[in-house]
């Protein structure tokens, strides 16, 4: 049976309007409101008991808006603040207004106040958030919708806040694990480039006065230095072009992303961290959604995008299709050959006992701790490795430059 896709409404662009008016007591008041049109501003003011006299759109800065990008951390803090206010009994619209106006990121402030206006006009919170899929994914929208339907929005907002805090924590640990190898490579390249461009030529000028044959190793290093000094611009263009081309291809080609994700899981040490982090995200996301009452098949659809790796995402989508036909989750996981035996057994116990969300939460806690321990171990391992790599490169270049001096001393 064909399924007709429902097109999501396109969000209208919001502007800042400066207004002046008279309140119920006859006092003259003024302020600013964010809306799409002047008509919306006037209607909003009348709902607040203000008779608008003047409404004008504020001019935007000529050179840029000065706005910062909305980050995952911004969304995590918003989730926790909104959950706290709802739990304290603050009405939803007022909570959005307080969090939005108090945010130090103008872009986030604009987003939240625009969502607040949609909710004020009678739109459900889940539908208001769905207009901004770049910031609020299906997982968040589904949980909010479940909370609104069950009348426990404050509880679900708290679950969203906890989920985002834990997932951001594990993302930070994975980034930390990837940063160390990259830093070793970049520092080594930087030090080697500086020596090749500025130090080796000084030795070459000194050796030219020797009038003797230089060792092969020294000649090789000098030849590389000459090449880098003469064609540095071509090398810079080639490296820049290669990086730019790779980024463009990576964004457009799913096959390339899948290949790189598959290879990354097999890298020694780092691959182990990436596997554990994907399992932790899978367990945390599924536990959160299942505990909120989201059906398993629908939950798996959102879980696929939260694993952070295309290999695991493809596996979860296959599991979703199998579970939809009546197969148990643990059996489907076993057939993928991706999930550790402990995770499969905990899932089986959860399915049999009816406590799948609790079992998966324990799995997530365990693997998040495993990722934390693995990142700390990697940090301890790479600190001396950085010294060895840089010392080896610099030492080799120093030996190459001092070999002729040692040879001359031996002849004398």
Short mmCIF file of C-alpha atoms in Angstrom, two decimals:
data_model
loop_
_atom_site.label_atom_id
_atom_site.label_comp_id
_atom_site.label_asym_id
_atom_site.label_seq_id
_atom_site.Cartn_x
_atom_site.Cartn_y
_atom_site.Cartn_z
CA UNK A 1 0.00 0.00 0.00
CA UNK A 2 1.47 3.35 -1.01
CA UNK A 3 2.19 5.86 1.70
CA UNK A 4 1.76 9.52 0.88
CA UNK A 5 4.49 11.67 2.35
CA UNK A 6 3.21 14.63 4.32
CA UNK A 7 5.14 17.77 3.49
CA UNK A 8 6.21 19.68 6.55
CA UNK A 9 5.18 23.34 6.66
CA UNK A 10 7.94 25.76 5.81
CA UNK A 11 8.84 28.05 8.69
CA UNK A 12 8.34 31.77 8.03
CA UNK A 13 11.31 34.04 8.53
CA UNK A 14 11.07 36.09 11.72
CA UNK A 15 12.14 39.71 12.15
CA UNK A 16 12.59 42.02 15.12
CA UNK A 17 9.95 44.78 15.38
CA UNK A 18 10.13 47.81 17.66
CA UNK A 19 6.71 48.88 18.95
CA UNK A 20 5.06 51.60 21.03
CA UNK A 21 1.59 51.45 22.54
CA UNK A 22 -0.74 52.05 25.46
CA UNK A 23 -1.53 49.42 28.08
CA UNK A 24 -4.80 48.82 29.98
CA UNK A 25 -3.94 51.48 32.56
CA UNK A 26 -3.38 54.09 29.86
CA UNK A 27 0.38 54.14 30.37
CA UNK A 28 2.62 54.50 27.35
CA UNK A 29 4.81 51.41 26.86
CA UNK A 30 7.33 50.22 24.26
CA UNK A 31 9.48 47.25 23.50
CA UNK A 32 10.53 44.71 20.87
CA UNK A 33 8.89 41.56 19.50
CA UNK A 34 10.05 38.89 17.08
CA UNK A 35 7.51 37.95 14.42
CA UNK A 36 7.07 37.39 10.69
CA UNK A 37 4.78 40.35 9.93
CA UNK A 38 3.54 43.62 11.43
CA UNK A 39 0.03 42.11 11.63
CA UNK A 40 1.30 39.31 13.88
CA UNK A 41 2.99 41.86 16.15
CA UNK A 42 -0.20 43.90 16.51
CA UNK A 43 -2.26 40.76 17.22
CA UNK A 44 0.24 39.59 19.82
CA UNK A 45 0.23 42.98 21.55
CA UNK A 46 -3.58 43.08 21.68
CA UNK A 47 -3.61 39.62 23.31
CA UNK A 48 -1.34 41.09 25.97
CA UNK A 49 -3.70 44.03 26.55
CA UNK A 50 -1.59 46.60 24.69
CA UNK A 51 -3.06 48.96 22.07
CA UNK A 52 -0.26 49.29 19.46
CA UNK A 53 0.36 52.79 18.12
CA UNK A 54 3.62 52.34 16.20
CA UNK A 55 5.21 49.14 14.88
CA UNK A 56 8.31 49.18 12.68
CA UNK A 57 10.83 46.60 11.59
CA UNK A 58 14.31 47.10 13.05
CA UNK A 59 17.08 47.48 10.48
CA UNK A 60 19.55 44.60 10.34
CA UNK A 61 23.33 45.21 10.53
CA UNK A 62 25.00 45.94 7.15
CA UNK A 63 27.92 43.58 7.64
CA UNK A 64 26.61 40.31 9.06
CA UNK A 65 24.16 39.72 11.85
CA UNK A 66 26.68 38.98 14.58
CA UNK A 67 24.85 35.74 15.36
CA UNK A 68 26.52 32.58 16.55
CA UNK A 69 25.74 29.16 15.22
CA UNK A 70 23.33 27.08 17.33
CA UNK A 71 25.35 24.23 18.82
CA UNK A 72 24.39 20.92 20.36
CA UNK A 73 25.41 22.35 23.72
CA UNK A 74 22.86 25.18 23.30
CA UNK A 75 20.10 22.64 22.66
CA UNK A 76 21.20 20.51 25.62
CA UNK A 77 21.12 23.48 28.01
CA UNK A 78 17.71 24.52 26.65
CA UNK A 79 16.32 21.02 27.25
CA UNK A 80 17.49 20.98 30.86
CA UNK A 81 16.24 24.51 31.60
CA UNK A 82 12.83 23.84 30.07
CA UNK A 83 12.54 20.52 31.92
CA UNK A 84 13.40 22.20 35.23
CA UNK A 85 10.85 24.98 34.74
CA UNK A 86 8.08 22.61 33.67
CA UNK A 87 8.77 20.40 36.71
CA UNK A 88 8.50 23.52 38.89
CA UNK A 89 5.03 24.25 37.48
CA UNK A 90 5.93 27.14 35.16
CA UNK A 91 3.49 27.26 32.18
CA UNK A 92 4.99 26.13 28.87
CA UNK A 93 4.72 29.46 27.04
CA UNK A 94 6.18 31.37 29.97
CA UNK A 95 9.00 28.83 30.29
CA UNK A 96 9.88 29.31 26.59
CA UNK A 97 9.82 33.08 27.08
CA UNK A 98 12.11 32.96 30.12
CA UNK A 99 14.61 30.53 28.57
CA UNK A 100 14.56 32.31 25.19
CA UNK A 101 15.09 35.83 26.47
CA UNK A 102 17.73 34.68 28.93
CA UNK A 103 19.85 32.82 26.35
CA UNK A 104 23.19 34.42 25.50
CA UNK A 105 23.16 33.14 21.89
CA UNK A 106 21.03 35.49 19.73
CA UNK A 107 20.36 32.72 17.18
CA UNK A 108 19.06 30.39 19.88
CA UNK A 109 17.04 33.22 21.39
CA UNK A 110 15.39 33.90 18.02
CA UNK A 111 14.62 30.21 17.52
CA UNK A 112 13.02 29.74 20.95
CA UNK A 113 10.93 32.92 20.79
CA UNK A 114 9.68 31.94 17.33
CA UNK A 115 8.68 28.50 18.64
CA UNK A 116 6.99 30.22 21.59
CA UNK A 117 4.86 32.29 19.20
CA UNK A 118 3.75 29.13 17.39
CA UNK A 119 2.75 27.53 20.71
CA UNK A 120 0.90 30.72 21.75
CA UNK A 121 -1.12 30.57 18.53
CA UNK A 122 -2.37 27.10 19.48
CA UNK A 123 0.18 24.82 17.78
CA UNK A 124 1.24 21.75 19.75
CA UNK A 125 4.84 21.92 20.97
CA UNK A 126 5.85 18.83 18.99
CA UNK A 127 4.48 20.31 15.76
CA UNK A 128 6.16 23.65 16.46
CA UNK A 129 9.50 21.89 16.93
CA UNK A 130 9.06 19.80 13.75
CA UNK A 131 9.30 23.01 11.71
CA UNK A 132 13.01 23.12 12.62
CA UNK A 133 14.39 19.62 11.86
CA UNK A 134 17.93 20.98 11.74
CA UNK A 135 17.79 21.53 15.51
CA UNK A 136 15.03 19.22 16.77
CA UNK A 137 15.29 15.71 15.35
CA UNK A 138 12.55 13.08 15.14
CA UNK A 139 13.61 11.59 18.46
CA UNK A 140 12.99 14.83 20.39
CA UNK A 141 9.74 15.56 18.51
CA UNK A 142 8.41 12.04 19.09
CA UNK A 143 9.17 12.19 22.81
CA UNK A 144 7.55 15.62 23.14
CA UNK A 145 4.47 14.37 21.25
CA UNK A 146 4.27 11.34 23.57
CA UNK A 147 4.52 13.63 26.61
CA UNK A 148 1.78 15.94 25.34
CA UNK A 149 -0.58 13.04 24.58
CA UNK A 150 -0.01 11.39 27.98
CA UNK A 151 -0.07 14.65 29.95
CA UNK A 152 3.43 14.10 31.33
CA UNK A 153 5.35 16.62 29.25
CA UNK A 154 7.52 17.67 32.21
CA UNK A 155 8.63 14.05 32.75
CA UNK A 156 9.44 13.54 29.07
CA UNK A 157 11.32 16.87 28.90
CA UNK A 158 13.43 15.67 31.82
CA UNK A 159 14.17 12.43 29.94
CA UNK A 160 15.14 14.44 26.84
CA UNK A 161 17.45 16.63 28.91
CA UNK A 162 19.13 13.62 30.54
CA UNK A 163 19.44 11.88 27.18
CA UNK A 164 21.03 14.90 25.51
CA UNK A 165 23.46 15.41 28.39
CA UNK A 166 24.63 11.81 28.21
CA UNK A 167 24.87 11.71 24.41
CA UNK A 168 26.78 15.01 24.32
CA UNK A 169 29.12 13.63 26.96
CA UNK A 170 29.92 10.54 24.92
CA UNK A 171 30.33 12.62 21.74
CA UNK A 172 32.85 14.76 23.57
CA UNK A 173 34.80 11.68 24.64
CA UNK A 174 34.90 10.33 21.07
CA UNK A 175 36.08 13.70 19.75
CA UNK A 176 38.78 13.70 22.41
CA UNK A 177 39.89 10.23 21.29
CA UNK A 178 40.09 11.38 17.65
CA UNK A 179 41.84 14.64 18.55
CA UNK A 180 45.00 13.06 19.95
CA UNK A 181 46.08 11.13 16.83
CA UNK A 182 45.28 14.16 14.67
CA UNK A 183 47.33 16.41 16.95
CA UNK A 184 50.34 14.05 16.72
CA UNK A 185 50.21 14.11 12.92
CA UNK A 186 49.72 17.88 12.63
CA UNK A 187 52.49 18.74 15.10
CA UNK A 188 54.87 16.32 13.39
CA UNK A 189 54.09 17.81 9.95
CA UNK A 190 54.45 21.36 11.27
CA UNK A 191 57.81 20.77 12.94
CA UNK A 192 59.18 18.90 9.92
CA UNK A 193 58.03 21.64 7.52
CA UNK A 194 59.69 24.39 9.56
CA UNK A 195 62.99 22.48 9.70
CA UNK A 196 62.88 21.70 5.96
CA UNK A 197 62.14 25.29 4.91
CA UNK A 198 64.32 27.27 7.30
CA UNK A 199 66.93 25.09 9.01
CA UNK A 200 68.15 22.73 6.27
CA UNK A 201 69.03 25.59 3.84
CA UNK A 202 71.44 27.01 6.46
CA UNK A 203 73.25 23.69 6.66
CA UNK A 204 73.31 23.44 2.86
CA UNK A 205 75.08 26.81 2.60
CA UNK A 206 77.63 25.65 5.16
CA UNK A 207 78.24 22.30 3.40
CA UNK A 208 78.87 24.01 0.04
CA UNK A 209 82.20 25.28 1.41
CA UNK A 210 83.38 21.77 2.39
CA UNK A 211 84.31 20.74 -1.15
CA UNK A 212 83.66 17.08 -0.31
CA UNK A 213 81.02 14.49 -1.17
CA UNK A 214 78.08 14.45 1.22
CA UNK A 215 76.48 11.27 2.64
CA UNK A 216 73.51 9.90 0.69
CA UNK A 217 71.11 10.51 3.61
CA UNK A 218 72.16 14.15 3.81
CA UNK A 219 71.78 14.61 0.03
CA UNK A 220 68.28 13.12 0.20
CA UNK A 221 67.18 15.51 2.95
CA UNK A 222 68.66 18.51 1.12
CA UNK A 223 66.92 17.47 -2.12
CA UNK A 224 63.57 17.25 -0.31
CA UNK A 225 64.18 20.65 1.29
CA UNK A 226 65.02 22.22 -2.10
CA UNK A 227 61.87 20.75 -3.62
CA UNK A 228 59.68 22.06 -0.78
CA UNK A 229 61.20 25.55 -0.96
CA UNK A 230 60.76 25.76 -4.74
CA UNK A 231 57.31 24.21 -5.04
CA UNK A 232 55.74 25.06 -1.67
CA UNK A 233 52.92 26.93 -3.42
CA UNK A 234 52.09 23.92 -5.59
CA UNK A 235 52.12 21.64 -2.55
CA UNK A 236 49.85 24.03 -0.64
CA UNK A 237 47.41 24.20 -3.57
CA UNK A 238 47.45 20.42 -3.98
CA UNK A 239 46.81 19.79 -0.28
CA UNK A 240 44.10 22.46 -0.11
CA UNK A 241 42.42 21.15 -3.27
CA UNK A 242 42.57 17.57 -2.02
CA UNK A 243 41.00 18.54 1.33
CA UNK A 244 38.29 20.63 -0.35
CA UNK A 245 37.52 17.87 -2.85
CA UNK A 246 37.40 15.23 -0.13
CA UNK A 247 34.98 17.30 1.97
CA UNK A 248 32.67 17.88 -1.02
CA UNK A 249 32.76 14.21 -2.00
CA UNK A 250 32.20 13.12 1.61
CA UNK A 251 29.06 15.25 1.85
CA UNK A 252 27.62 14.00 -1.44
CA UNK A 253 28.61 10.32 -1.46
CA UNK A 254 26.92 8.03 1.04
CA UNK A 255 29.06 5.14 -0.21
CA UNK A 256 32.24 7.01 0.71
CA UNK A 257 30.87 7.84 4.17
CA UNK A 258 29.88 4.23 4.68
CA UNK A 259 33.33 3.02 3.57
CA UNK A 260 35.10 5.43 5.93
CA UNK A 261 32.77 4.55 8.82
CA UNK A 262 33.39 0.86 8.20
CA UNK A 263 37.18 1.37 8.07
CA UNK A 264 37.14 3.58 11.17
CA UNK A 265 35.62 0.73 13.19
CA UNK A 266 38.67 -1.42 12.35
CA UNK A 267 41.36 1.07 13.39
CA UNK A 268 43.34 -0.31 16.36
CA UNK A 269 42.30 1.22 19.72
CA UNK A 270 40.22 4.00 18.11
CA UNK A 271 37.94 1.48 16.38
CA UNK A 272 37.20 -0.11 19.74
CA UNK A 273 36.18 3.28 21.14
CA UNK A 274 33.94 4.02 18.14
CA UNK A 275 32.24 0.61 18.41
CA UNK A 276 31.54 1.07 22.11
CA UNK A 277 30.26 4.61 21.63
CA UNK A 278 27.86 3.45 18.87
CA UNK A 279 26.53 0.67 21.12
CA UNK A 280 26.14 3.15 24.00
CA UNK A 281 24.19 5.59 21.80
CA UNK A 282 22.00 2.78 20.46
CA UNK A 283 21.16 1.54 23.96
CA UNK A 284 20.65 5.03 25.45
CA UNK A 285 18.40 6.23 22.63
CA UNK A 286 16.26 3.09 22.48
CA UNK A 287 15.95 2.99 26.28
CA UNK A 288 14.80 6.62 26.41
CA UNK A 289 12.22 6.24 23.66
CA UNK A 290 10.88 2.88 24.85
CA UNK A 291 10.51 4.19 28.40
CA UNK A 292 8.47 7.08 26.99
CA UNK A 293 6.00 4.65 25.46
CA UNK A 294 7.12 5.02 21.85
CA UNK A 295 6.43 1.74 19.95
CA UNK A 296 9.56 -0.34 19.31
CA UNK A 297 9.39 -0.17 15.49
CA UNK A 298 8.92 3.61 15.53
CA UNK A 299 11.67 3.98 18.14
CA UNK A 300 14.16 2.02 16.02
CA UNK A 301 13.56 4.46 13.16
CA UNK A 302 14.87 7.31 15.33
CA UNK A 303 17.61 5.18 16.90
CA UNK A 304 19.20 4.52 13.49
CA UNK A 305 20.16 8.16 13.07
CA UNK A 306 21.47 8.50 16.61
CA UNK A 307 24.18 5.80 16.48
CA UNK A 308 26.68 8.13 14.82
CA UNK A 309 27.92 5.50 12.35
CA UNK A 310 26.38 4.48 9.01
CA UNK A 311 27.31 0.82 9.56
CA UNK A 312 25.26 0.69 12.77
CA UNK A 313 22.55 2.88 11.22
CA UNK A 314 22.08 0.42 8.34
CA UNK A 315 22.01 -2.47 10.79
CA UNK A 316 19.33 -0.80 12.93
CA UNK A 317 17.15 -0.09 9.88
CA UNK A 318 17.38 -3.77 8.88
CA UNK A 319 16.48 -4.73 12.47
CA UNK A 320 13.49 -2.38 12.29
CA UNK A 321 12.15 -4.19 9.22
CA UNK A 322 12.63 -7.58 10.86
CA UNK A 323 11.00 -6.50 14.15
CA UNK A 324 8.07 -5.08 12.17
CA UNK A 325 7.44 -8.59 10.76
CA UNK A 326 7.32 -10.11 14.27
CA UNK A 327 10.94 -11.14 14.89
CA UNK A 328 12.35 -10.50 18.38
CA UNK A 329 14.80 -7.64 18.82
CA UNK A 330 17.52 -9.79 20.39
CA UNK A 331 17.42 -12.32 17.53
CA UNK A 332 17.66 -9.56 14.96
CA UNK A 333 20.61 -8.04 16.83
CA UNK A 334 22.36 -11.43 16.93
CA UNK A 335 22.10 -11.77 13.14
CA UNK A 336 23.84 -8.45 12.53
CA UNK A 337 27.19 -9.60 14.06
CA UNK A 338 27.80 -6.09 15.37
CA UNK A 339 26.55 -6.12 18.95
CA UNK A 340 28.55 -7.69 21.81
CA UNK A 341 27.19 -10.87 23.39
CA UNK A 342 26.45 -9.07 26.67
CA UNK A 343 24.26 -6.49 24.91
CA UNK A 344 22.26 -9.22 23.14
CA UNK A 345 21.76 -11.16 26.38
CA UNK A 346 20.66 -8.06 28.30
CA UNK A 347 18.20 -7.26 25.50
CA UNK A 348 16.83 -10.81 25.61
CA UNK A 349 16.35 -10.57 29.39
CA UNK A 350 14.63 -7.20 28.96
CA UNK A 351 12.24 -8.55 26.33
CA UNK A 352 11.34 -11.61 28.43
CA UNK A 353 10.84 -9.65 31.66
CA UNK A 354 9.11 -6.64 30.10
CA UNK A 355 11.85 -4.30 31.34
CA UNK A 356 13.65 -3.62 28.06
CA UNK A 357 14.14 0.09 28.82
CA UNK A 358 15.82 -0.67 32.18
CA UNK A 359 18.13 -3.32 30.69
CA UNK A 360 19.16 -1.03 27.84
CA UNK A 361 19.77 1.81 30.29
CA UNK A 362 22.18 -0.43 32.21
CA UNK A 363 23.90 -1.37 28.93
CA UNK A 364 24.26 2.32 28.05
CA UNK A 365 25.72 3.14 31.50
CA UNK A 366 28.25 0.31 31.16
CA UNK A 367 29.44 1.22 27.66
CA UNK A 368 29.57 4.94 28.40
CA UNK A 369 31.93 4.10 31.26
CA UNK A 370 33.90 1.82 28.93
CA UNK A 371 34.31 4.67 26.43
CA UNK A 372 35.46 6.96 29.23
CA UNK A 373 38.08 4.45 30.39
CA UNK A 374 39.27 3.76 26.83
CA UNK A 375 39.71 7.48 26.09
CA UNK A 376 41.72 7.97 29.31
CA UNK A 377 43.92 4.99 28.38
CA UNK A 378 44.42 6.37 24.87
CA UNK A 379 45.41 9.76 26.29
CA UNK A 380 48.02 8.14 28.53
CA UNK A 381 49.37 6.10 25.61
CA UNK A 382 49.61 8.98 23.15
CA UNK A 383 51.38 11.45 25.43
CA UNK A 384 54.72 9.58 25.20
CA UNK A 385 53.95 8.62 21.59
CA UNK A 386 53.86 12.31 20.61
CA UNK A 387 57.35 12.74 22.04
CA UNK A 388 58.62 9.62 20.24
CA UNK A 389 57.22 10.63 16.84
CA UNK A 390 58.39 14.24 16.98
CA UNK A 391 61.72 13.24 18.51
CA UNK A 392 62.25 10.60 15.81
CA UNK A 393 61.56 13.03 12.97
CA UNK A 394 63.64 15.86 14.38
CA UNK A 395 66.41 13.43 15.40
CA UNK A 396 66.59 11.97 11.88
CA UNK A 397 66.93 15.42 10.34
CA UNK A 398 69.58 16.43 12.87
CA UNK A 399 71.59 13.25 12.17
CA UNK A 400 71.34 13.90 8.41
CA UNK A 401 72.76 17.39 8.86
CA UNK A 402 75.57 16.40 11.24
CA UNK A 403 76.77 13.34 9.30
CA UNK A 404 79.03 15.46 7.02
CA UNK A 405 80.51 17.18 10.09
CA UNK A 406 81.24 13.82 11.71
CA UNK A 407 82.79 12.59 8.42
CA UNK A 408 84.98 15.69 8.15
CA UNK A 409 86.11 15.30 11.75
CA UNK A 410 87.04 11.66 11.12
CA UNK A 411 89.14 12.64 8.07
CA UNK A 412 90.95 15.33 10.05
#
